Amino acid sequence: MESIKKILIMVDETPLSQNVVKCGYTLAKQLTAEVALLHVENSKEYHMDMLTEVNPAESDKTFMQNMHYLENLSMKFSDGVQTKIFVMDGRIKESVLSAAREWNAQLIVAGTHERKGLGRLFKESVSEDILHSSPVPMLIVPEKNKTMQNM
C-alpha cells in the first residue's frame, strides 16, 4: 500500500466532530499528509422531505456558517497541516464519496454515534453506509474515544 498523503475528514455539527477532527489531524501530522475538512449540508434532501421551498439567502447564510465552523476547527487543530475546506449540499453518502474521488483522498476519517436497541435497528450509521460503498479505506472514530479525549 502506498503511503497516505491525503486525508478527508467528515465533519458535522455534533460534539463528536471535534474528536474526529483531532484524530484526523493527529494522523495527518504523523504521516505528513494533507487534510480536507468536509461538511455536507443535506438541506435539499431535508427540504424535499418537508415539501418546503429552499430560500437562497438562507442557504448562503448556512454555507458561510459551515465555512467558518470548518475554518475554526482547522485553526484549532491543524498545527501547520495543509488544509482544504469543502462545504457541499446534497446527500451525505454520495457527497462524501464524490469529494473523496475528486480530491483523490487516500483515507476518510469519520465518526459514529453509539446506538442501541431499536435506535440501532432503524437508523443505520451514515459512516457505516459510506464504508460499505467506499473504495477508499476509512477510519471510524467512536463517540466515546477515550484516547483522543486525553490528547
mmCIF file of N, CA and C in Angstrom, residues 1-2 4 8 93-102 104-108 127-139:
data_model
loop_
_atom_site.group_PDB
_atom_site.id
_atom_site.type_symbol
_atom_site.label_atom_id
_atom_site.label_comp_id
_atom_site.label_asym_id
_atom_site.label_seq_id
_atom_site.Cartn_x
_atom_site.Cartn_y
_atom_site.Cartn_z
ATOM 1 N N MET A 1 0.850 -1.191 0.000
ATOM 2 C CA MET A 1 0.000 0.000 0.000
ATOM 3 C C MET A 1 0.888 1.244 0.000
ATOM 4 N N GLU A 2 0.511 2.200 -0.818
ATOM 5 C CA GLU A 2 1.264 3.452 -0.873
ATOM 6 C C GLU A 2 1.008 4.261 0.399
ATOM 7 N N ILE A 4 -0.104 7.243 2.798
ATOM 8 C CA ILE A 4 -1.283 8.107 2.777
ATOM 9 C C ILE A 4 -0.844 9.562 2.829
ATOM 10 N N LEU A 8 -9.327 12.835 4.075
ATOM 11 C CA LEU A 8 -10.596 13.557 4.059
ATOM 12 C C LEU A 8 -11.294 13.306 5.397
ATOM 13 N N LYS A 93 -23.840 10.540 1.795
ATOM 14 C CA LYS A 93 -23.020 9.438 1.273
ATOM 15 C C LYS A 93 -22.446 9.773 -0.097
ATOM 16 N N GLU A 94 -23.300 10.207 -1.008
ATOM 17 C CA GLU A 94 -22.854 10.498 -2.365
ATOM 18 C C GLU A 94 -21.871 11.663 -2.384
ATOM 19 N N SER A 95 -22.105 12.661 -1.547
ATOM 20 C CA SER A 95 -21.215 13.830 -1.496
ATOM 21 C C SER A 95 -19.837 13.459 -0.963
ATOM 22 N N VAL A 96 -19.800 12.633 0.072
ATOM 23 C CA VAL A 96 -18.511 12.212 0.643
ATOM 24 C C VAL A 96 -17.727 11.392 -0.370
ATOM 25 N N LEU A 97 -18.379 10.445 -1.001
ATOM 26 C CA LEU A 97 -17.687 9.610 -1.982
ATOM 27 C C LEU A 97 -17.220 10.433 -3.181
ATOM 28 N N SER A 98 -18.022 11.392 -3.601
ATOM 29 C CA SER A 98 -17.646 12.270 -4.704
ATOM 30 C C SER A 98 -16.441 13.141 -4.330
ATOM 31 N N ALA A 99 -16.469 13.734 -3.140
ATOM 32 C CA ALA A 99 -15.353 14.575 -2.684
ATOM 33 C C ALA A 99 -14.080 13.749 -2.564
ATOM 34 N N ALA A 100 -14.187 12.549 -2.029
ATOM 35 C CA ALA A 100 -13.018 11.680 -1.882
ATOM 36 C C ALA A 100 -12.420 11.350 -3.248
ATOM 37 N N ARG A 101 -13.285 11.072 -4.198
ATOM 38 C CA ARG A 101 -12.825 10.732 -5.555
ATOM 39 C C ARG A 101 -12.181 11.947 -6.236
ATOM 40 N N GLU A 102 -12.862 13.083 -6.199
ATOM 41 C CA GLU A 102 -12.366 14.283 -6.886
ATOM 42 C C GLU A 102 -11.082 14.828 -6.271
ATOM 43 N N ASN A 104 -8.938 12.967 -4.617
ATOM 44 C CA ASN A 104 -8.008 11.831 -4.563
ATOM 45 C C ASN A 104 -7.607 11.476 -3.136
ATOM 46 N N ALA A 105 -8.593 11.502 -2.236
ATOM 47 C CA ALA A 105 -8.329 11.127 -0.843
ATOM 48 C C ALA A 105 -7.893 9.672 -0.769
ATOM 49 N N GLN A 106 -6.968 9.408 0.136
ATOM 50 C CA GLN A 106 -6.489 8.041 0.327
ATOM 51 C C GLN A 106 -6.999 7.434 1.629
ATOM 52 N N LEU A 107 -7.661 8.269 2.442
ATOM 53 C CA LEU A 107 -8.260 7.810 3.689
ATOM 54 C C LEU A 107 -9.397 8.764 4.040
ATOM 55 N N ILE A 108 -10.504 8.209 4.514
ATOM 56 C CA ILE A 108 -11.622 9.009 5.016
ATOM 57 C C ILE A 108 -11.704 8.776 6.517
ATOM 58 N N SER A 127 -21.758 6.720 8.531
ATOM 59 C CA SER A 127 -20.371 6.295 8.322
ATOM 60 C C SER A 127 -20.300 4.840 7.869
ATOM 61 N N GLU A 128 -21.108 3.982 8.480
ATOM 62 C CA GLU A 128 -21.125 2.577 8.075
ATOM 63 C C GLU A 128 -21.630 2.427 6.647
ATOM 64 N N ASP A 129 -22.625 3.223 6.282
ATOM 65 C CA ASP A 129 -23.165 3.188 4.924
ATOM 66 C C ASP A 129 -22.095 3.585 3.904
ATOM 67 N N ILE A 130 -21.338 4.624 4.223
ATOM 68 C CA ILE A 130 -20.249 5.061 3.338
ATOM 69 C C ILE A 130 -19.176 3.980 3.261
ATOM 70 N N LEU A 131 -18.840 3.398 4.409
ATOM 71 C CA LEU A 131 -17.816 2.354 4.467
ATOM 72 C C LEU A 131 -18.130 1.210 3.503
ATOM 73 N N HIS A 132 -19.397 0.818 3.441
ATOM 74 C CA HIS A 132 -19.782 -0.307 2.581
ATOM 75 C C HIS A 132 -19.669 0.020 1.090
ATOM 76 N N SER A 133 -19.643 1.312 0.739
ATOM 77 C CA SER A 133 -19.577 1.716 -0.670
ATOM 78 C C SER A 133 -18.247 2.332 -1.078
ATOM 79 N N SER A 134 -17.393 2.617 -0.109
ATOM 80 C CA SER A 134 -16.177 3.377 -0.389
ATOM 81 C C SER A 134 -15.039 2.514 -0.929
ATOM 82 N N PRO A 135 -14.422 2.964 -2.025
ATOM 83 C CA PRO A 135 -13.203 2.302 -2.490
ATOM 84 C C PRO A 135 -11.985 2.779 -1.696
ATOM 85 N N VAL A 136 -12.185 3.804 -0.862
ATOM 86 C CA VAL A 136 -11.119 4.402 -0.061
ATOM 87 C C VAL A 136 -11.202 3.842 1.362
ATOM 88 N N PRO A 137 -10.085 3.443 1.971
ATOM 89 C CA PRO A 137 -10.128 2.979 3.360
ATOM 90 C C PRO A 137 -10.702 4.053 4.280
ATOM 91 N N MET A 138 -11.333 3.597 5.369
ATOM 92 C CA MET A 138 -11.909 4.527 6.329
ATOM 93 C C MET A 138 -11.413 4.234 7.733
ATOM 94 N N LEU A 139 -11.279 5.316 8.498
ATOM 95 C CA LEU A 139 -11.007 5.222 9.926
ATOM 96 C C LEU A 139 -12.259 5.753 10.608
#
